[in-house]
């Protein structure tokens, strides 16, 4: 069906879609009349991805739509991969705790904030006693299970304002 905007300017849709995080990356294909060249340029400046001039061939419309959807899928795949890689860089995959790199990057900011608001900042170090013996006697899968269980128990007992870091090995 045809979208009838009556007295509205269809170009106002582009900035609205681009400013909303939920719709920021959806493809926008404009349909315009031959005498709308300036509006087409304005629409492209406002965030439209492509355009067709009326009268247009339905096959060209489908081809351009498929191209925009392919670009969107590729963008989504790249973005998902980037987010996954960022998580791998900051989160310990075994326990789900932040890693030492995260702590080193954020601890100075936490300390500055605590000093600025004149509040205490507490750091607690946890080391699992005899952990090497668990690995030696029962194997690394058993040691991994112990690390996961300890991490889960800690995560279940920290406040939302706390953060939990695996420093390495059996140190949290």
Short mmCIF file of N, CA and C in Angstrom, two decimals:
data_model
loop_
_atom_site.label_atom_id
_atom_site.label_comp_id
_atom_site.label_asym_id
_atom_site.label_seq_id
_atom_site.Cartn_x
_atom_site.Cartn_y
_atom_site.Cartn_z
N UNK A 1 0.84 -1.18 0.00
CA UNK A 1 0.00 0.00 0.00
C UNK A 1 0.89 1.25 0.00
N UNK A 2 0.33 2.32 -0.47
CA UNK A 2 1.06 3.58 -0.58
C UNK A 2 0.98 4.35 0.74
N UNK A 3 2.11 4.88 1.16
CA UNK A 3 2.15 5.69 2.37
C UNK A 3 1.75 7.11 1.98
N UNK A 4 0.63 7.56 2.50
CA UNK A 4 0.14 8.90 2.18
C UNK A 4 0.43 9.80 3.37
N UNK A 5 1.37 10.71 3.20
CA UNK A 5 1.76 11.60 4.28
C UNK A 5 0.94 12.89 4.27
N UNK A 6 -0.01 13.02 3.33
CA UNK A 6 -0.86 14.19 3.18
C UNK A 6 -0.01 15.46 3.18
N UNK A 7 -0.09 16.25 4.21
CA UNK A 7 0.65 17.52 4.24
C UNK A 7 2.01 17.40 4.90
N UNK A 8 2.42 16.19 5.28
CA UNK A 8 3.72 15.99 5.93
C UNK A 8 4.82 15.87 4.89
N UNK A 9 6.02 16.26 5.27
CA UNK A 9 7.19 16.11 4.41
C UNK A 9 7.83 14.77 4.72
N UNK A 10 7.85 13.88 3.74
CA UNK A 10 8.41 12.54 3.92
C UNK A 10 9.87 12.54 4.34
N UNK A 11 10.58 13.62 4.04
CA UNK A 11 12.00 13.68 4.40
C UNK A 11 12.21 13.76 5.91
N UNK A 12 11.18 14.15 6.65
CA UNK A 12 11.33 14.23 8.12
C UNK A 12 11.48 12.83 8.73
N UNK A 13 11.10 11.80 7.97
CA UNK A 13 11.22 10.44 8.48
C UNK A 13 12.69 10.04 8.65
N UNK A 14 13.54 10.44 7.70
CA UNK A 14 14.96 10.03 7.74
C UNK A 14 15.66 10.40 9.05
N UNK A 15 15.65 11.68 9.46
CA UNK A 15 16.34 11.99 10.71
C UNK A 15 15.69 11.33 11.93
N UNK A 16 14.37 11.13 11.88
CA UNK A 16 13.70 10.45 13.00
C UNK A 16 14.20 9.01 13.12
N UNK A 17 14.28 8.32 11.99
CA UNK A 17 14.77 6.94 12.01
C UNK A 17 16.24 6.87 12.41
N UNK A 18 17.04 7.79 11.92
CA UNK A 18 18.48 7.76 12.21
C UNK A 18 18.79 8.15 13.65
N UNK A 19 17.91 8.92 14.29
CA UNK A 19 18.18 9.34 15.67
C UNK A 19 17.72 8.31 16.70
N UNK A 20 16.94 7.33 16.28
CA UNK A 20 16.45 6.30 17.19
C UNK A 20 17.37 5.08 17.13
N UNK A 21 17.97 4.68 18.25
CA UNK A 21 18.89 3.53 18.23
C UNK A 21 18.27 2.25 17.66
N UNK A 22 16.97 2.07 17.83
CA UNK A 22 16.32 0.85 17.34
C UNK A 22 16.19 0.84 15.81
N UNK A 23 16.16 2.01 15.19
CA UNK A 23 15.97 2.08 13.73
C UNK A 23 17.14 2.76 13.01
N UNK A 24 18.18 3.07 13.75
CA UNK A 24 19.29 3.84 13.20
C UNK A 24 19.90 3.23 11.93
N UNK A 25 19.94 1.92 11.84
CA UNK A 25 20.67 1.28 10.74
C UNK A 25 19.78 0.60 9.71
N UNK A 26 18.47 0.88 9.75
CA UNK A 26 17.61 0.26 8.73
C UNK A 26 17.81 0.97 7.39
N UNK A 27 17.71 0.23 6.30
CA UNK A 27 17.87 0.87 4.99
C UNK A 27 16.67 1.75 4.65
N UNK A 28 16.95 2.87 4.03
CA UNK A 28 15.89 3.77 3.58
C UNK A 28 16.06 3.97 2.07
N UNK A 29 15.03 3.61 1.32
CA UNK A 29 15.01 3.75 -0.13
C UNK A 29 13.93 4.77 -0.48
N UNK A 30 14.34 5.88 -1.11
CA UNK A 30 13.39 6.94 -1.47
C UNK A 30 12.84 6.70 -2.87
N UNK A 31 11.57 7.04 -3.05
CA UNK A 31 10.94 7.05 -4.36
C UNK A 31 10.60 8.51 -4.66
N UNK A 32 11.06 9.01 -5.82
CA UNK A 32 10.89 10.44 -6.10
C UNK A 32 10.47 10.65 -7.55
N UNK A 33 9.96 11.84 -7.80
CA UNK A 33 9.62 12.24 -9.16
C UNK A 33 10.85 12.84 -9.82
N UNK A 34 10.83 12.90 -11.15
CA UNK A 34 11.99 13.39 -11.90
C UNK A 34 12.34 14.84 -11.55
N UNK A 35 11.36 15.64 -11.16
CA UNK A 35 11.63 17.04 -10.83
C UNK A 35 12.01 17.24 -9.36
N UNK A 36 12.25 16.15 -8.62
CA UNK A 36 12.58 16.23 -7.19
C UNK A 36 14.06 16.04 -6.91
N UNK A 37 14.93 16.41 -7.83
CA UNK A 37 16.36 16.17 -7.68
C UNK A 37 16.93 16.82 -6.41
N UNK A 38 16.50 18.04 -6.11
CA UNK A 38 16.99 18.71 -4.90
C UNK A 38 16.53 17.99 -3.65
N UNK A 39 15.27 17.50 -3.65
CA UNK A 39 14.75 16.76 -2.49
C UNK A 39 15.49 15.42 -2.34
N UNK A 40 15.82 14.80 -3.45
CA UNK A 40 16.58 13.55 -3.39
C UNK A 40 17.94 13.81 -2.73
N UNK A 41 18.62 14.85 -3.16
CA UNK A 41 19.92 15.19 -2.56
C UNK A 41 19.76 15.48 -1.07
N UNK A 42 18.70 16.20 -0.70
CA UNK A 42 18.45 16.49 0.71
C UNK A 42 18.17 15.20 1.47
N UNK A 43 17.38 14.31 0.88
CA UNK A 43 17.07 13.02 1.52
C UNK A 43 18.32 12.19 1.75
N UNK A 44 19.22 12.18 0.77
CA UNK A 44 20.48 11.45 0.94
C UNK A 44 21.32 12.08 2.05
N UNK A 45 21.31 13.41 2.13
CA UNK A 45 22.02 14.10 3.22
C UNK A 45 21.41 13.78 4.58
N UNK A 46 20.11 13.56 4.60
CA UNK A 46 19.41 13.28 5.87
C UNK A 46 19.48 11.81 6.29
N UNK A 47 20.07 10.98 5.43
CA UNK A 47 20.28 9.59 5.85
C UNK A 47 19.68 8.51 4.98
N UNK A 48 19.02 8.86 3.88
CA UNK A 48 18.51 7.82 2.99
C UNK A 48 19.69 7.10 2.34
N UNK A 49 19.51 5.83 2.05
CA UNK A 49 20.59 5.03 1.47
C UNK A 49 20.59 5.06 -0.05
N UNK A 50 19.42 5.12 -0.66
CA UNK A 50 19.33 5.04 -2.12
C UNK A 50 18.01 5.66 -2.55
N UNK A 51 17.83 5.78 -3.88
CA UNK A 51 16.59 6.36 -4.39
C UNK A 51 16.28 5.78 -5.77
N UNK A 52 15.03 5.91 -6.15
CA UNK A 52 14.56 5.58 -7.49
C UNK A 52 13.70 6.72 -7.98
N UNK A 53 13.81 7.02 -9.28
CA UNK A 53 13.00 8.08 -9.90
C UNK A 53 11.81 7.43 -10.60
N UNK A 54 10.61 7.99 -10.35
CA UNK A 54 9.39 7.51 -11.00
C UNK A 54 9.39 7.95 -12.47
N UNK A 55 8.86 7.20 -13.36
CA UNK A 55 8.39 5.83 -13.18
C UNK A 55 9.59 4.89 -13.10
N UNK A 56 9.51 3.91 -12.23
CA UNK A 56 10.62 2.98 -12.06
C UNK A 56 10.17 1.57 -12.44
N UNK A 57 11.15 0.79 -12.79
CA UNK A 57 10.91 -0.60 -13.13
C UNK A 57 10.84 -1.41 -11.83
N UNK A 58 9.83 -2.24 -11.69
CA UNK A 58 9.64 -3.04 -10.48
C UNK A 58 10.85 -3.93 -10.22
N UNK A 59 11.47 -4.45 -11.27
CA UNK A 59 12.65 -5.30 -11.10
C UNK A 59 13.82 -4.50 -10.50
N UNK A 60 13.94 -3.24 -10.92
CA UNK A 60 14.99 -2.40 -10.34
C UNK A 60 14.70 -2.11 -8.87
N UNK A 61 13.42 -1.88 -8.54
CA UNK A 61 13.04 -1.66 -7.14
C UNK A 61 13.42 -2.88 -6.30
N UNK A 62 13.10 -4.08 -6.79
CA UNK A 62 13.44 -5.29 -6.05
C UNK A 62 14.96 -5.45 -5.93
N UNK A 63 15.67 -5.17 -7.00
CA UNK A 63 17.13 -5.31 -6.98
C UNK A 63 17.76 -4.34 -5.99
N UNK A 64 17.31 -3.10 -5.99
CA UNK A 64 17.87 -2.12 -5.05
C UNK A 64 17.48 -2.44 -3.61
N UNK A 65 16.27 -2.95 -3.42
CA UNK A 65 15.84 -3.36 -2.08
C UNK A 65 16.69 -4.52 -1.59
N UNK A 66 16.90 -5.53 -2.45
CA UNK A 66 17.76 -6.67 -2.08
C UNK A 66 19.17 -6.20 -1.73
N UNK A 67 19.70 -5.26 -2.51
CA UNK A 67 21.05 -4.74 -2.24
C UNK A 67 21.11 -4.06 -0.88
N UNK A 68 20.11 -3.24 -0.56
CA UNK A 68 20.11 -2.56 0.73
C UNK A 68 19.97 -3.56 1.88
N UNK A 69 19.14 -4.58 1.70
CA UNK A 69 18.99 -5.60 2.74
C UNK A 69 20.27 -6.41 2.91
N UNK A 70 20.97 -6.70 1.81
CA UNK A 70 22.25 -7.41 1.88
C UNK A 70 23.28 -6.57 2.64
N UNK A 71 23.33 -5.26 2.35
CA UNK A 71 24.24 -4.35 3.08
C UNK A 71 23.90 -4.35 4.57
N UNK A 72 22.61 -4.33 4.89
CA UNK A 72 22.18 -4.32 6.29
C UNK A 72 22.59 -5.62 6.99
N UNK A 73 22.38 -6.76 6.34
CA UNK A 73 22.79 -8.03 6.94
C UNK A 73 24.30 -8.07 7.15
N UNK A 74 25.08 -7.59 6.18
CA UNK A 74 26.54 -7.55 6.33
C UNK A 74 26.95 -6.64 7.49
N UNK A 75 26.30 -5.48 7.58
CA UNK A 75 26.58 -4.55 8.68
C UNK A 75 26.28 -5.22 10.03
N UNK A 76 25.11 -5.85 10.12
CA UNK A 76 24.73 -6.52 11.37
C UNK A 76 25.73 -7.61 11.74
N UNK A 77 26.17 -8.38 10.76
CA UNK A 77 27.14 -9.45 11.00
C UNK A 77 28.48 -8.87 11.51
N UNK A 78 28.93 -7.79 10.88
CA UNK A 78 30.17 -7.14 11.31
C UNK A 78 30.03 -6.58 12.72
N UNK A 79 28.90 -5.94 12.99
CA UNK A 79 28.69 -5.34 14.31
C UNK A 79 28.63 -6.42 15.39
N UNK A 80 27.94 -7.51 15.12
CA UNK A 80 27.87 -8.62 16.07
C UNK A 80 29.26 -9.18 16.34
N UNK A 81 30.04 -9.34 15.28
CA UNK A 81 31.41 -9.83 15.44
C UNK A 81 32.26 -8.89 16.26
N UNK A 82 32.12 -7.59 16.02
CA UNK A 82 32.88 -6.61 16.79
C UNK A 82 32.49 -6.64 18.26
N UNK A 83 31.18 -6.68 18.54
CA UNK A 83 30.73 -6.73 19.93
C UNK A 83 31.23 -8.00 20.62
N UNK A 84 31.21 -9.11 19.89
CA UNK A 84 31.70 -10.37 20.45
C UNK A 84 33.19 -10.27 20.77
N UNK A 85 33.96 -9.70 19.85
CA UNK A 85 35.40 -9.55 20.07
C UNK A 85 35.70 -8.61 21.23
N UNK A 86 34.91 -7.55 21.37
CA UNK A 86 35.10 -6.64 22.51
C UNK A 86 34.83 -7.36 23.82
N UNK A 87 33.78 -8.19 23.84
CA UNK A 87 33.49 -8.96 25.05
C UNK A 87 34.62 -9.93 25.36
N UNK A 88 35.15 -10.58 24.33
CA UNK A 88 36.26 -11.50 24.56
C UNK A 88 37.48 -10.77 25.13
N UNK A 89 37.64 -9.52 24.73
CA UNK A 89 38.79 -8.76 25.20
C UNK A 89 38.63 -8.32 26.66
N UNK A 90 37.40 -8.25 27.17
CA UNK A 90 37.15 -7.72 28.51
C UNK A 90 36.58 -8.71 29.51
N UNK A 91 36.10 -9.85 29.03
CA UNK A 91 35.42 -10.80 29.91
C UNK A 91 36.11 -12.16 29.82
N UNK A 92 36.30 -12.77 30.99
CA UNK A 92 36.86 -14.11 31.06
C UNK A 92 35.81 -15.10 30.58
N UNK A 93 36.07 -15.84 29.51
CA UNK A 93 35.04 -16.71 28.95
C UNK A 93 34.65 -17.88 29.86
N UNK A 94 35.53 -18.31 30.72
CA UNK A 94 35.22 -19.44 31.60
C UNK A 94 34.24 -19.05 32.71
N UNK A 95 34.49 -17.92 33.36
CA UNK A 95 33.71 -17.55 34.54
C UNK A 95 32.68 -16.45 34.28
N UNK A 96 32.82 -15.70 33.20
CA UNK A 96 31.91 -14.59 32.93
C UNK A 96 32.30 -13.33 33.69
N UNK A 97 33.37 -13.40 34.49
CA UNK A 97 33.85 -12.22 35.23
C UNK A 97 34.64 -11.33 34.27
N UNK A 98 34.72 -10.05 34.60
CA UNK A 98 35.62 -9.19 33.85
C UNK A 98 37.04 -9.70 34.02
N UNK A 99 37.91 -9.34 33.09
CA UNK A 99 39.29 -9.81 33.21
C UNK A 99 40.21 -8.69 33.72
N UNK A 100 41.46 -9.03 33.90
CA UNK A 100 42.45 -8.11 34.44
C UNK A 100 42.57 -6.84 33.58
N UNK A 101 42.46 -7.01 32.26
CA UNK A 101 42.55 -5.88 31.34
C UNK A 101 41.44 -4.86 31.65
N UNK A 102 40.23 -5.36 31.93
CA UNK A 102 39.12 -4.48 32.29
C UNK A 102 39.44 -3.72 33.57
N UNK A 103 39.94 -4.43 34.57
CA UNK A 103 40.28 -3.79 35.85
C UNK A 103 41.32 -2.70 35.65
N UNK A 104 42.36 -3.00 34.92
CA UNK A 104 43.43 -2.02 34.70
C UNK A 104 42.93 -0.79 33.96
N UNK A 105 41.97 -0.99 33.06
CA UNK A 105 41.43 0.15 32.30
C UNK A 105 40.48 1.00 33.13
N UNK A 106 39.74 0.38 34.06
CA UNK A 106 38.68 1.10 34.77
C UNK A 106 39.00 1.49 36.22
N UNK A 107 39.94 0.83 36.84
CA UNK A 107 40.22 1.10 38.25
C UNK A 107 40.62 2.56 38.51
N UNK A 108 41.46 3.17 37.67
CA UNK A 108 41.78 4.59 37.94
C UNK A 108 40.54 5.48 37.97
N UNK A 109 39.59 5.22 37.08
CA UNK A 109 38.35 6.02 37.05
C UNK A 109 37.53 5.78 38.31
N UNK A 110 37.44 4.51 38.76
CA UNK A 110 36.71 4.22 39.99
C UNK A 110 37.35 4.93 41.18
N UNK A 111 38.66 4.94 41.23
CA UNK A 111 39.36 5.60 42.34
C UNK A 111 39.15 7.11 42.30
N UNK A 112 39.22 7.69 41.12
CA UNK A 112 38.98 9.13 40.99
C UNK A 112 37.57 9.50 41.41
N UNK A 113 36.60 8.68 41.00
CA UNK A 113 35.21 8.95 41.37
C UNK A 113 35.03 8.87 42.89
N UNK A 114 35.60 7.84 43.50
CA UNK A 114 35.49 7.68 44.96
C UNK A 114 36.09 8.88 45.68
N UNK A 115 37.23 9.34 45.20
CA UNK A 115 37.88 10.50 45.82
C UNK A 115 37.03 11.76 45.61
N UNK A 116 36.45 11.90 44.43
CA UNK A 116 35.66 13.10 44.13
C UNK A 116 34.40 13.18 44.99
N UNK A 117 33.76 12.04 45.26
CA UNK A 117 32.55 12.06 46.07
C UNK A 117 32.82 11.77 47.54
N UNK A 118 34.12 11.64 47.87
CA UNK A 118 34.57 11.40 49.24
C UNK A 118 33.89 10.18 49.87
N UNK A 119 33.93 9.09 49.12
CA UNK A 119 33.38 7.81 49.61
C UNK A 119 34.47 6.76 49.54
N UNK A 120 34.34 5.78 50.40
CA UNK A 120 35.33 4.70 50.45
C UNK A 120 35.21 3.81 49.21
N UNK A 121 36.33 3.28 48.81
CA UNK A 121 36.38 2.31 47.71
C UNK A 121 37.05 1.07 48.28
N UNK A 122 36.37 -0.04 48.23
CA UNK A 122 36.93 -1.28 48.78
C UNK A 122 37.29 -2.23 47.67
N UNK A 123 38.40 -2.93 47.87
CA UNK A 123 38.85 -3.95 46.94
C UNK A 123 39.09 -5.20 47.76
N UNK A 124 38.55 -6.30 47.30
CA UNK A 124 38.72 -7.57 47.99
C UNK A 124 39.40 -8.54 47.04
N UNK A 125 40.41 -9.24 47.53
CA UNK A 125 41.13 -10.23 46.73
C UNK A 125 40.78 -11.60 47.26
N UNK A 126 40.40 -12.50 46.35
CA UNK A 126 40.04 -13.87 46.73
C UNK A 126 40.97 -14.82 45.98
N UNK A 127 41.54 -15.75 46.73
CA UNK A 127 42.41 -16.76 46.15
C UNK A 127 41.89 -18.11 46.63
N UNK A 128 41.71 -19.05 45.72
CA UNK A 128 41.21 -20.38 46.11
C UNK A 128 42.39 -21.21 46.61
N UNK A 129 42.32 -21.58 47.90
CA UNK A 129 43.38 -22.40 48.50
C UNK A 129 43.42 -23.79 47.87
N UNK A 130 44.62 -24.31 47.71
CA UNK A 130 44.86 -25.68 47.23
C UNK A 130 44.28 -25.93 45.84
N UNK A 131 44.12 -24.89 45.05
CA UNK A 131 43.53 -25.06 43.72
C UNK A 131 44.40 -25.91 42.82
N UNK A 132 45.71 -25.74 42.91
CA UNK A 132 46.63 -26.54 42.09
C UNK A 132 46.43 -28.03 42.37
N UNK A 133 46.17 -28.37 43.63
CA UNK A 133 45.95 -29.78 43.97
C UNK A 133 44.69 -30.34 43.31
N UNK A 134 43.66 -29.51 43.18
CA UNK A 134 42.44 -29.94 42.49
C UNK A 134 42.77 -30.27 41.04
N UNK A 135 43.48 -29.36 40.38
CA UNK A 135 43.87 -29.61 38.98
C UNK A 135 44.75 -30.85 38.86
N UNK A 136 45.73 -30.98 39.75
CA UNK A 136 46.65 -32.11 39.67
C UNK A 136 45.96 -33.44 39.94
N UNK A 137 45.08 -33.46 40.92
CA UNK A 137 44.45 -34.72 41.34
C UNK A 137 43.25 -35.10 40.45
N UNK A 138 42.45 -34.08 40.05
CA UNK A 138 41.19 -34.37 39.34
C UNK A 138 41.18 -33.89 37.90
N UNK A 139 42.22 -33.19 37.47
CA UNK A 139 42.29 -32.72 36.09
C UNK A 139 41.74 -31.31 35.90
N UNK A 140 42.10 -30.73 34.76
CA UNK A 140 41.69 -29.35 34.46
C UNK A 140 40.19 -29.16 34.31
N UNK A 141 39.44 -30.14 33.77
CA UNK A 141 37.98 -29.93 33.73
C UNK A 141 37.38 -29.77 35.13
N UNK A 142 37.90 -30.50 36.11
CA UNK A 142 37.41 -30.35 37.48
C UNK A 142 37.80 -28.97 38.02
N UNK A 143 39.02 -28.54 37.73
CA UNK A 143 39.45 -27.20 38.14
C UNK A 143 38.59 -26.12 37.52
N UNK A 144 38.24 -26.30 36.24
CA UNK A 144 37.36 -25.33 35.57
C UNK A 144 35.99 -25.30 36.25
N UNK A 145 35.49 -26.48 36.62
CA UNK A 145 34.19 -26.54 37.31
C UNK A 145 34.24 -25.80 38.64
N UNK A 146 35.36 -25.94 39.37
CA UNK A 146 35.52 -25.23 40.64
C UNK A 146 35.54 -23.72 40.40
N UNK A 147 36.30 -23.28 39.39
CA UNK A 147 36.36 -21.85 39.08
C UNK A 147 34.98 -21.29 38.72
N UNK A 148 34.24 -22.04 37.91
CA UNK A 148 32.89 -21.60 37.52
C UNK A 148 31.97 -21.50 38.74
N UNK A 149 32.05 -22.49 39.62
CA UNK A 149 31.18 -22.50 40.80
C UNK A 149 31.53 -21.34 41.74
N UNK A 150 32.81 -21.13 41.98
CA UNK A 150 33.23 -20.01 42.84
C UNK A 150 32.78 -18.69 42.23
N UNK A 151 33.00 -18.54 40.93
CA UNK A 151 32.60 -17.30 40.25
C UNK A 151 31.10 -17.09 40.36
N UNK A 152 30.32 -18.14 40.15
CA UNK A 152 28.87 -18.01 40.23
C UNK A 152 28.42 -17.62 41.63
N UNK A 153 29.04 -18.20 42.63
CA UNK A 153 28.67 -17.86 44.01
C UNK A 153 29.01 -16.40 44.33
N UNK A 154 30.13 -15.95 43.83
CA UNK A 154 30.50 -14.54 44.04
C UNK A 154 29.52 -13.63 43.31
N UNK A 155 29.26 -13.95 42.03
CA UNK A 155 28.35 -13.12 41.24
C UNK A 155 26.95 -13.07 41.85
N UNK A 156 26.53 -14.15 42.48
CA UNK A 156 25.20 -14.17 43.12
C UNK A 156 25.16 -13.32 44.38
N UNK A 157 26.31 -12.89 44.88
CA UNK A 157 26.35 -12.18 46.16
C UNK A 157 26.95 -10.79 46.09
N UNK A 158 27.20 -10.28 44.89
CA UNK A 158 27.70 -8.91 44.79
C UNK A 158 26.53 -7.99 44.43
N UNK A 159 26.67 -6.73 44.81
CA UNK A 159 25.65 -5.74 44.51
C UNK A 159 25.76 -5.31 43.04
N UNK A 160 24.70 -4.74 42.51
CA UNK A 160 24.76 -4.26 41.13
C UNK A 160 25.86 -3.20 40.92
N UNK A 161 26.20 -2.47 41.96
CA UNK A 161 27.23 -1.44 41.83
C UNK A 161 28.64 -2.01 41.92
N UNK A 162 28.78 -3.27 42.32
CA UNK A 162 30.10 -3.91 42.42
C UNK A 162 30.49 -4.48 41.06
N UNK A 163 31.76 -4.70 40.88
CA UNK A 163 32.16 -5.45 39.70
C UNK A 163 33.16 -6.51 40.11
N UNK A 164 33.15 -7.56 39.36
CA UNK A 164 33.85 -8.79 39.71
C UNK A 164 34.86 -9.11 38.61
N UNK A 165 36.10 -9.35 39.02
CA UNK A 165 37.20 -9.54 38.07
C UNK A 165 37.94 -10.84 38.39
N UNK A 166 38.23 -11.59 37.36
CA UNK A 166 39.15 -12.72 37.50
C UNK A 166 40.52 -12.21 37.09
N UNK A 167 41.42 -12.15 38.07
CA UNK A 167 42.76 -11.62 37.80
C UNK A 167 43.57 -12.61 36.96
N UNK A 168 43.30 -13.88 37.14
CA UNK A 168 44.05 -14.93 36.44
C UNK A 168 44.10 -16.13 37.35
N UNK A 169 44.23 -17.31 36.75
CA UNK A 169 44.31 -18.52 37.55
C UNK A 169 43.12 -18.62 38.48
N UNK A 170 43.42 -18.79 39.78
CA UNK A 170 42.36 -18.90 40.79
C UNK A 170 42.20 -17.64 41.61
N UNK A 171 42.65 -16.52 41.09
CA UNK A 171 42.58 -15.25 41.82
C UNK A 171 41.45 -14.37 41.27
N UNK A 172 40.60 -13.91 42.17
CA UNK A 172 39.49 -13.03 41.82
C UNK A 172 39.60 -11.74 42.60
#
